[in-house]
Coordinates of C-alpha atoms in Angstrom, one line a residue:
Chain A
X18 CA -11.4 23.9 10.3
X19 CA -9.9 21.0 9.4
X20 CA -11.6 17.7 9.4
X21 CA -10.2 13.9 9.4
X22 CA -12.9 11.2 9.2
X23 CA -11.4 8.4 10.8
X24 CA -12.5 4.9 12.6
X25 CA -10.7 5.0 15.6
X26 CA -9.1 1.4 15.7
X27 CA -8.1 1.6 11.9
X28 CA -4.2 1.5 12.0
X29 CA -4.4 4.5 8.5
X30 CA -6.4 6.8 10.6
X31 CA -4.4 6.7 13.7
X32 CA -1.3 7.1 11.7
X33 CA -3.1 10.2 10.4
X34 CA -4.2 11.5 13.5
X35 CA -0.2 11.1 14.7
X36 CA 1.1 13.1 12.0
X37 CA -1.3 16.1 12.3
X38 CA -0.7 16.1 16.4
X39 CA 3.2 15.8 15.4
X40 CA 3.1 18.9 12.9
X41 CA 1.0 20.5 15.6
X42 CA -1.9 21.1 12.8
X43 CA -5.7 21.4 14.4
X44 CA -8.1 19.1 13.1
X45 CA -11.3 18.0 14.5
X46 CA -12.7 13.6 13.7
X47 CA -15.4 13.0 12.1
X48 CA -16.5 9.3 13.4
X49 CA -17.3 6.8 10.3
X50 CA -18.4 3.1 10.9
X51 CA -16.4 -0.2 8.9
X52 CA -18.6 -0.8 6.4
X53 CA -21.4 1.9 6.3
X54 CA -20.1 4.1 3.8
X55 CA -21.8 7.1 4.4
X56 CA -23.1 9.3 1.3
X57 CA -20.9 11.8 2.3
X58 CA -18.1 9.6 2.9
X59 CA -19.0 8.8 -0.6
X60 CA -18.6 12.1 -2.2
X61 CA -15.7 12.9 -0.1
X62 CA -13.9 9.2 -1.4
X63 CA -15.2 7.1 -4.1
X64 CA -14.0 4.2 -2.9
X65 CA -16.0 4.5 0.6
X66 CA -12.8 4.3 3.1
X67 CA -11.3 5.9 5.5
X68 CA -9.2 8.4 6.4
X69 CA -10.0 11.2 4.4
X70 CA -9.0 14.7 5.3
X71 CA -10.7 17.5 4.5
X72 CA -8.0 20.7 4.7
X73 CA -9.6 24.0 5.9
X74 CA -10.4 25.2 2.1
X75 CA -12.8 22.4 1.7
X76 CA -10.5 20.0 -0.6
X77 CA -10.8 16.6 0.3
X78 CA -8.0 14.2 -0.2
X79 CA -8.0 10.1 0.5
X80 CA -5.2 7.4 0.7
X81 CA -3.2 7.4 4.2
X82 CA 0.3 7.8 2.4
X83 CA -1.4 10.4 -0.4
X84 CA -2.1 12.2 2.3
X85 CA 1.4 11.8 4.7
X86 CA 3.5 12.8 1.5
X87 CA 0.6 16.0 0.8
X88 CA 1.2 17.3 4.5
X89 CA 5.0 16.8 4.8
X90 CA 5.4 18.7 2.0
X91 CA 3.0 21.8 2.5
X92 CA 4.0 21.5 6.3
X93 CA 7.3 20.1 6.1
X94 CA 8.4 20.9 9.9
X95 CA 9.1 18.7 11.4
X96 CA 10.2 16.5 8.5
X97 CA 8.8 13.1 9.1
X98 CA 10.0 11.3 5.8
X99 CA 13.5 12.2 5.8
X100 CA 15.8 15.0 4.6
X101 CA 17.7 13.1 1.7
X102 CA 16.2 10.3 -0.9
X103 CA 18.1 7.8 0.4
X104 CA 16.9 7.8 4.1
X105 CA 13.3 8.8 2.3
X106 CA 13.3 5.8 0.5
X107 CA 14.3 3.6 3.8
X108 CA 11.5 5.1 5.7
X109 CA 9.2 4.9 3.2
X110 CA 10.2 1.1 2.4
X111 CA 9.7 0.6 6.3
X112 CA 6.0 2.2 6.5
X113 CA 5.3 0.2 3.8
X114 CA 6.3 -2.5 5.6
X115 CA 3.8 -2.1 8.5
X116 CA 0.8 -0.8 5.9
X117 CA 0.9 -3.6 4.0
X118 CA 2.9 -6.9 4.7
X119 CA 1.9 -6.7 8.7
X120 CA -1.7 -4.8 7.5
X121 CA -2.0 -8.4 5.8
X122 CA -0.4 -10.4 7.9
X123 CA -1.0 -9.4 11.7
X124 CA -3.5 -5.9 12.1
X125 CA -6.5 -6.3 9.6
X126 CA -6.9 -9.9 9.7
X127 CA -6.9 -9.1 14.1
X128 CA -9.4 -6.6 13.2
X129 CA -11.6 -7.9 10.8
X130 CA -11.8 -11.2 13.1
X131 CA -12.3 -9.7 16.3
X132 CA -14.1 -6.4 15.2
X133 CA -15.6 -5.8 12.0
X134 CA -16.9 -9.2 11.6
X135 CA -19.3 -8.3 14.4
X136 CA -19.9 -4.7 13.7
X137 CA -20.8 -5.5 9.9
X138 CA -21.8 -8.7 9.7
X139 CA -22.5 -10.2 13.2
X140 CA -20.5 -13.0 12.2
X141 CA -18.1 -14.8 14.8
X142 CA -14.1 -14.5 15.2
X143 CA -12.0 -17.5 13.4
X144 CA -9.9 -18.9 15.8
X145 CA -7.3 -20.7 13.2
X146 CA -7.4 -16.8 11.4
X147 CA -6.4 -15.4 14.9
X148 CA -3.7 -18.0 16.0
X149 CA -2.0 -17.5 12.6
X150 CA -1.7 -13.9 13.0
X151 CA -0.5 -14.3 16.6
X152 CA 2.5 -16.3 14.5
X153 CA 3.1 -13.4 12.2
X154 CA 3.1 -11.3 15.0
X155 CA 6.1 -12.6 16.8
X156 CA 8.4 -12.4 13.1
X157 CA 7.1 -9.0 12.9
X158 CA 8.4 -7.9 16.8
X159 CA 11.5 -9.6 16.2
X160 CA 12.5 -7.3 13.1
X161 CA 11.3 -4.2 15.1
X162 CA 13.6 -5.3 18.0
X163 CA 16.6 -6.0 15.5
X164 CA 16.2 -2.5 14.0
X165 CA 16.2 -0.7 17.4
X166 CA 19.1 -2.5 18.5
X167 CA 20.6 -0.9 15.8
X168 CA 19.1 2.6 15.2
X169 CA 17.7 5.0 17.7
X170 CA 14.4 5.2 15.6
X171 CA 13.2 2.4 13.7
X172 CA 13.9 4.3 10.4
X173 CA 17.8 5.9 11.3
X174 CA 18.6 8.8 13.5
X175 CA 15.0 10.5 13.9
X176 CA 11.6 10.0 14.6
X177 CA 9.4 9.4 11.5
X178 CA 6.7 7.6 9.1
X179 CA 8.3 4.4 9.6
X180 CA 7.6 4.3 13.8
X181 CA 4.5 6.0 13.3
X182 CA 3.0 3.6 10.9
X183 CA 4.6 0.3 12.9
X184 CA 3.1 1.5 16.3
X185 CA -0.2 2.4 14.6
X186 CA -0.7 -0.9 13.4
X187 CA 0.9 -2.1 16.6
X188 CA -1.5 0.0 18.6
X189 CA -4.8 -1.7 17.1
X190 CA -3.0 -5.3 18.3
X191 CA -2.4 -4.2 21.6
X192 CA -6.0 -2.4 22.2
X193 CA -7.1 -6.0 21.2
X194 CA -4.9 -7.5 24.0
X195 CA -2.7 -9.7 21.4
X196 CA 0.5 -8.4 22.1
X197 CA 3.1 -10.8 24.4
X198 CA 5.1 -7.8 25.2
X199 CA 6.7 -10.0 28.0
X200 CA 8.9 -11.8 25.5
X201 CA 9.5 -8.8 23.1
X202 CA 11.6 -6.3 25.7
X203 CA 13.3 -4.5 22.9
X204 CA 10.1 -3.9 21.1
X205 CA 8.2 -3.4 24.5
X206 CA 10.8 -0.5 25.0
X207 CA 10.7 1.0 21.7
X208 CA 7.2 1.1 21.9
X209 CA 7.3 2.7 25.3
X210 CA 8.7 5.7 23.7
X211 CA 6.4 6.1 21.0
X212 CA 3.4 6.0 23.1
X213 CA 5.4 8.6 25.5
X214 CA 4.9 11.0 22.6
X215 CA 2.6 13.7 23.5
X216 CA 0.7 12.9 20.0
X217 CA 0.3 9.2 21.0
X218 CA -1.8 10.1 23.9
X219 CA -5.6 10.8 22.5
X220 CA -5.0 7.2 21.0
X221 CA -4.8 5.6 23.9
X222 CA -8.1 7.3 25.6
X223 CA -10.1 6.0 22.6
X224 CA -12.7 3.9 24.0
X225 CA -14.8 1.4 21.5
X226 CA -18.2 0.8 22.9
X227 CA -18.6 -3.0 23.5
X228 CA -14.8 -3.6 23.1
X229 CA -13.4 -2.0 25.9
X230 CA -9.2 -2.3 25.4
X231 CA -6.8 -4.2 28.3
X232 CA -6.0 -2.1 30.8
X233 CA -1.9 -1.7 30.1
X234 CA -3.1 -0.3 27.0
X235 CA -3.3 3.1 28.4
X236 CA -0.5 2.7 30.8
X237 CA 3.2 4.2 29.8
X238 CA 4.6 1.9 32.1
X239 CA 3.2 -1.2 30.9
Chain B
X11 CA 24.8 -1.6 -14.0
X12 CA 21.1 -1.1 -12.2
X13 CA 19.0 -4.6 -11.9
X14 CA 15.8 -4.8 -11.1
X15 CA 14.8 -8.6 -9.1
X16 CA 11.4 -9.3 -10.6
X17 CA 8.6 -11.5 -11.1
X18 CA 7.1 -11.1 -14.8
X19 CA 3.9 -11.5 -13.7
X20 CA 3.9 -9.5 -10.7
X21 CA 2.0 -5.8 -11.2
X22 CA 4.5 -4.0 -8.7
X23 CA 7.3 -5.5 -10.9
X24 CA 5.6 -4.2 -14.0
X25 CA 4.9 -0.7 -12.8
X26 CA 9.2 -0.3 -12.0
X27 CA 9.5 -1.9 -15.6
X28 CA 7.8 1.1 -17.1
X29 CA 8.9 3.8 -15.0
X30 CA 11.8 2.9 -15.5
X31 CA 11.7 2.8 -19.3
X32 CA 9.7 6.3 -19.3
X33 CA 12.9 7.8 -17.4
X34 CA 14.8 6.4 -19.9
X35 CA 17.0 4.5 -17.5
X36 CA 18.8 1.2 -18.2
X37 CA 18.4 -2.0 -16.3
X38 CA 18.7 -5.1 -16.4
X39 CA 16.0 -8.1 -15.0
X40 CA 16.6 -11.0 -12.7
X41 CA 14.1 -13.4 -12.4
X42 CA 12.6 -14.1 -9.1
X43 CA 10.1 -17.1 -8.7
X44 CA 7.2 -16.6 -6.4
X45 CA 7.5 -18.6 -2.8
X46 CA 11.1 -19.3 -3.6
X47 CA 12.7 -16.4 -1.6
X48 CA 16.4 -17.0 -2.6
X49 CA 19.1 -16.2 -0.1
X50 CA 20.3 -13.8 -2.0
X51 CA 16.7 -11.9 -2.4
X52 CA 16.5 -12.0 1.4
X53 CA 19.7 -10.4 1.4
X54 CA 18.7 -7.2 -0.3
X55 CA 15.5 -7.2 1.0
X56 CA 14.2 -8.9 4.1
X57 CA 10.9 -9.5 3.7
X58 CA 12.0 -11.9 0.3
X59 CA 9.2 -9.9 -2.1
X60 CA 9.8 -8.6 -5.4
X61 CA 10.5 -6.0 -6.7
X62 CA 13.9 -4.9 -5.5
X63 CA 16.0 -2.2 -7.6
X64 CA 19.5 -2.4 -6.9
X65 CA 21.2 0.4 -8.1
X66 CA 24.8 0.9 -10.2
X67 CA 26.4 1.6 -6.8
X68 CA 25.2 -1.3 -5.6
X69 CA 22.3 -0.2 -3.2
X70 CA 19.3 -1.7 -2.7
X71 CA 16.1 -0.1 -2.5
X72 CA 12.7 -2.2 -1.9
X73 CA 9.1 -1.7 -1.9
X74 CA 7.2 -0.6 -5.3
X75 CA 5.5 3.1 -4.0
X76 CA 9.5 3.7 -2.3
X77 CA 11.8 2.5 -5.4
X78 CA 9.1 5.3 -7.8
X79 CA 9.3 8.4 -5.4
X80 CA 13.1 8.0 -5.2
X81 CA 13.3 7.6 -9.0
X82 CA 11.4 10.7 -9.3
X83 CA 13.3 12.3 -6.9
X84 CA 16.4 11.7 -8.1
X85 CA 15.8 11.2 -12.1
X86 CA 13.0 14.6 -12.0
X87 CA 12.2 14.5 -15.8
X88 CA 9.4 13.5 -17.3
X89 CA 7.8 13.5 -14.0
X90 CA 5.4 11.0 -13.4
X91 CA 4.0 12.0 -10.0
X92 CA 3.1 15.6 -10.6
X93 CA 4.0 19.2 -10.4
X94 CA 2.1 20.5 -7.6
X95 CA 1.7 18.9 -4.1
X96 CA -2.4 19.0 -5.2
X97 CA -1.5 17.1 -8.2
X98 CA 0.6 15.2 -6.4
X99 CA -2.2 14.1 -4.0
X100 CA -4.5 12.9 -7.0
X101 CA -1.8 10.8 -8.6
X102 CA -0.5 8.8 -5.7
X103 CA -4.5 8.3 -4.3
X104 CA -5.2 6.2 -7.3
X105 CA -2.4 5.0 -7.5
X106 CA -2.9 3.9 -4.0
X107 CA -6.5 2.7 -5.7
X108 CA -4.8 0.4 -8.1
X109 CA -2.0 -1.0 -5.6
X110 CA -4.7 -1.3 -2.6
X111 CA -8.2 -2.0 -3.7
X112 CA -7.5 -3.2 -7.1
X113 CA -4.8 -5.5 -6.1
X114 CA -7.0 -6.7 -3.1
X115 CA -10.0 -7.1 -4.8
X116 CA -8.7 -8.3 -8.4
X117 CA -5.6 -8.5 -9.8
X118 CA -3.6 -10.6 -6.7
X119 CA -6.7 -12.5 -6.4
X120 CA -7.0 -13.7 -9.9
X121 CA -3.1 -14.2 -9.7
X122 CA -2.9 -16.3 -6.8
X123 CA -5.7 -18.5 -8.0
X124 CA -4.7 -19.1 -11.3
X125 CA -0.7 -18.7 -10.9
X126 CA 1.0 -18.8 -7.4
X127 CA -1.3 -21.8 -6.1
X128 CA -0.1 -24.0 -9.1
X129 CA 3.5 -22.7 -9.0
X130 CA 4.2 -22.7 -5.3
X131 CA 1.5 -25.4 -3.9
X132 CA 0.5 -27.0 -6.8
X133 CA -3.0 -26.4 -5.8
X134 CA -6.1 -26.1 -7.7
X135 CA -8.0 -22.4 -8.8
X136 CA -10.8 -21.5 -6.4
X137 CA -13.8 -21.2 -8.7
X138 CA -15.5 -18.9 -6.7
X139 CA -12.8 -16.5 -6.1
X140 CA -12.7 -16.4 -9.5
X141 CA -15.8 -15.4 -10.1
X142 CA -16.1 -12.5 -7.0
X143 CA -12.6 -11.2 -9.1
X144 CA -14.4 -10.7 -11.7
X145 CA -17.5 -9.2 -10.8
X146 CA -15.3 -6.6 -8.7
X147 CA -13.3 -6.1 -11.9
X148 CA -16.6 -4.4 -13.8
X149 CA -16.8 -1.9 -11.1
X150 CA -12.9 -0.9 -11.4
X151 CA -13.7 -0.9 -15.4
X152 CA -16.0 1.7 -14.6
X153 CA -14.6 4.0 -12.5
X154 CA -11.5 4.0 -15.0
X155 CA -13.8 4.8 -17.8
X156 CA -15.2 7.9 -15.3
X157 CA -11.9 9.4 -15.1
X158 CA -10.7 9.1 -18.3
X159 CA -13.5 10.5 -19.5
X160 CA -13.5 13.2 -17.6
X161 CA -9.7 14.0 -17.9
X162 CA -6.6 13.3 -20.5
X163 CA -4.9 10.5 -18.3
X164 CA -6.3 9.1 -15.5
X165 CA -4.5 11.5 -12.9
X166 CA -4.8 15.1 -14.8
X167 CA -3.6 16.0 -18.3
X168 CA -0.1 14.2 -18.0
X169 CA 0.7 10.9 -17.9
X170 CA 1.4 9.5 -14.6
X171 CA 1.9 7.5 -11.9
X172 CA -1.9 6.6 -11.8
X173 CA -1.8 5.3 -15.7
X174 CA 1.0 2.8 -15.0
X175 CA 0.0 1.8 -11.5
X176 CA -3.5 1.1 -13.4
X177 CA -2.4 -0.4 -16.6
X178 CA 0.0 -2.8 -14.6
X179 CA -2.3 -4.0 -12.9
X180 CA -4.5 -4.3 -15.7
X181 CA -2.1 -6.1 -18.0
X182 CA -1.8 -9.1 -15.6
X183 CA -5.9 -9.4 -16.1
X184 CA -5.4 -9.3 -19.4
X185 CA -2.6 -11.3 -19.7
X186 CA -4.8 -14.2 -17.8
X187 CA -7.4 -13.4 -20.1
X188 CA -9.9 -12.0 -18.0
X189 CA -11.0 -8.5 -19.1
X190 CA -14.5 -8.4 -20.9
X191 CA -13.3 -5.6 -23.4
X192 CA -15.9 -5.5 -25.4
X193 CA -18.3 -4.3 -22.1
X194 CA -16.1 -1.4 -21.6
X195 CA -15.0 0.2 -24.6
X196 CA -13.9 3.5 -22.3
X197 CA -11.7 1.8 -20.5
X198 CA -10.2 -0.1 -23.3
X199 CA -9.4 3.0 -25.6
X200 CA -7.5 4.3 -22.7
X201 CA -5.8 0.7 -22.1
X202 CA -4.7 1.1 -26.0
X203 CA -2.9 4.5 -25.5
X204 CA -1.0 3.2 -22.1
X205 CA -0.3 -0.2 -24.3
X206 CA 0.8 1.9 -27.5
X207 CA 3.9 3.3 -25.1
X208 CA 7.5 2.5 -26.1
X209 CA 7.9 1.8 -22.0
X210 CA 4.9 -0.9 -22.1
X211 CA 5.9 -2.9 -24.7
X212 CA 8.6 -5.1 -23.2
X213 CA 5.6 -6.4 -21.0
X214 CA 3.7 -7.5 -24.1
X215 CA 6.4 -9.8 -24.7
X216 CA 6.3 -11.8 -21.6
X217 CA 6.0 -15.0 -21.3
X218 CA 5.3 -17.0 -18.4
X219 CA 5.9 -21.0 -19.9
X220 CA 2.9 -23.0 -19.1
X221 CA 0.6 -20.0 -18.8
X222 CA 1.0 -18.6 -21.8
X223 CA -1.2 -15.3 -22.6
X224 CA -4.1 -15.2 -24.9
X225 CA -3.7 -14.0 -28.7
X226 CA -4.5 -10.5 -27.7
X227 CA -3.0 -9.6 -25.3
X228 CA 0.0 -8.4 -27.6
X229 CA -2.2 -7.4 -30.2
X230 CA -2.3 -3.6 -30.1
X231 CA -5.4 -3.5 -32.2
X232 CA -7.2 -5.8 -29.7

């Protein structure tokens, strides 16, 4: 079997867990908790994070896009990178994008405040932290809406890296409840299709005790 | 002719600068200075950050881990991601390492306090970040001194993708005179190959006026 060990609201795993489901590859989760860093988890990743997958064979391997680049090549259908360098480096550029300008910006500073502070620390949310992301937040739906307007994925023609990165990150934000989707229609909509996807759906069932999500977040028709 | 819009001191910048160089390709630099966001910078790439590679025919490409697989795509030899998707997998992980954890825990940190703040706020150095930096730097040291000696170059028995990500990194450290060296001789005998490269020495040259490096940091006996 293959195994992923994932947090559930950490925007890397989820994109994991949307790639396997989209290359219709088996896996089973293995639950790890922000900041406990297992002795397993240890062996499996030096550097104590998650995801890590470990393929069927027992190999381990760690780093979200390490491991999107491993799969699409040893399972490259369907393609989610791209099929020339050119649109490959767009997508990639866009999934960077998401894992690390609105990572900083919007989804792990949401996170940290609202989640981890209290799971690993007990410490309480800053509310200056949170309306500062909430800022970010709105630049970041704007460029998502300007990019659909023009494409019919937010990377060019087909489904890919870039939308599943942007709506896992965007994914955590919602299951917070921080997302004004009221005045973001375009984004609402292209969001709407990705979570139509039948490998968006286990996200949307996941369930963190004492932080239950809104409830639009598991509705398609929010 | 192919330009690439940098910031000297940037590691991202300085990885491109010696890929490029080990793929033998010519370019040509144009400063970018940090906060300042030119129209023209927004232009090629809209989230205004450095580095951007614009290439002869005019295209722009952005983000660091993007602009390196397309290189390798389209300029294949040497390769400096790997031969198999396995190898592959190890290379961009820590490379991931360095751009991620390092960045996060050391090298941005260091540079913000002791460069950015001054150059774009005209704010003081956080004495205490400082000091966190560098006690997260020892444990980096370390693990670089594990792989190396357990392997050639950090990523296998080629140089790679994982030496430059690391040694760029690295070189800003150093640059700001922060690397103990003489606590980690493993790590610095490695350091002294990647620094011993025809494709690092345009970095050892740099110059940033009013924050000007310390004696050894050119120095290749250092």
């Amino acid at each position: 079997m293959r195994y992923l060990h994932h947090f559930c609201l950490q925007p890397f795993c989820r994109t994991l867990r949307i790639v396997l489901r989209e290359k219709d590859l088996d896996f089973e989760l293995v639950e790890e908790r922000p900041g406990e860093r297992r002795e397993e988890l240890l062996r499996l990743n030096p550097s104590g994070e998650v995801p890590v997958l470990v393929e069927p064979d027992g190999t381990a391997y760690a780093d979200c896009q390490a491991i999107v680049e491993y799969l699409d090549e040893i399972y490259p259908e369907p393609s989610l990178i791209g099929r020339s360098a050119g649109a490959r480096a767009e997508i990639r550029r866009l999934a960077a994008w998401f894992d690390r300008k609105f990572d900083r910006e919007v989804s792990s500073r949401l996170l940290d405040e609202k989640i981890v502070k209290r799971m690993v620390r007990n410490g309480q949310p800053d509310s200056n932290a949170i309306r500062i992301a909430g800022a970010n937040l709105s630049i970041h739906l704007e460029y998502i809406a300007w990019l659909a307007d023009r494409r019919t994925w937010l990377g060019g023609e087909h489904f890919s890296l870039a939308d599943i990165a942007a709506a896992a990150h965007l994914s955590i934000v919602d299951y917070l409840g921080d997302i004004p989707w009221e005045r973001h229609p375009e984004a609402k909509d292209w969001y709407a299709r990705v979570k139509s996807r039948p490998s968006f759906r286990p996200l949307l069932a996941d369930h963190l005790p004492g932080a239950p999500p809104p409830a639009h977040y598991a509705d398609l028709d929010f």
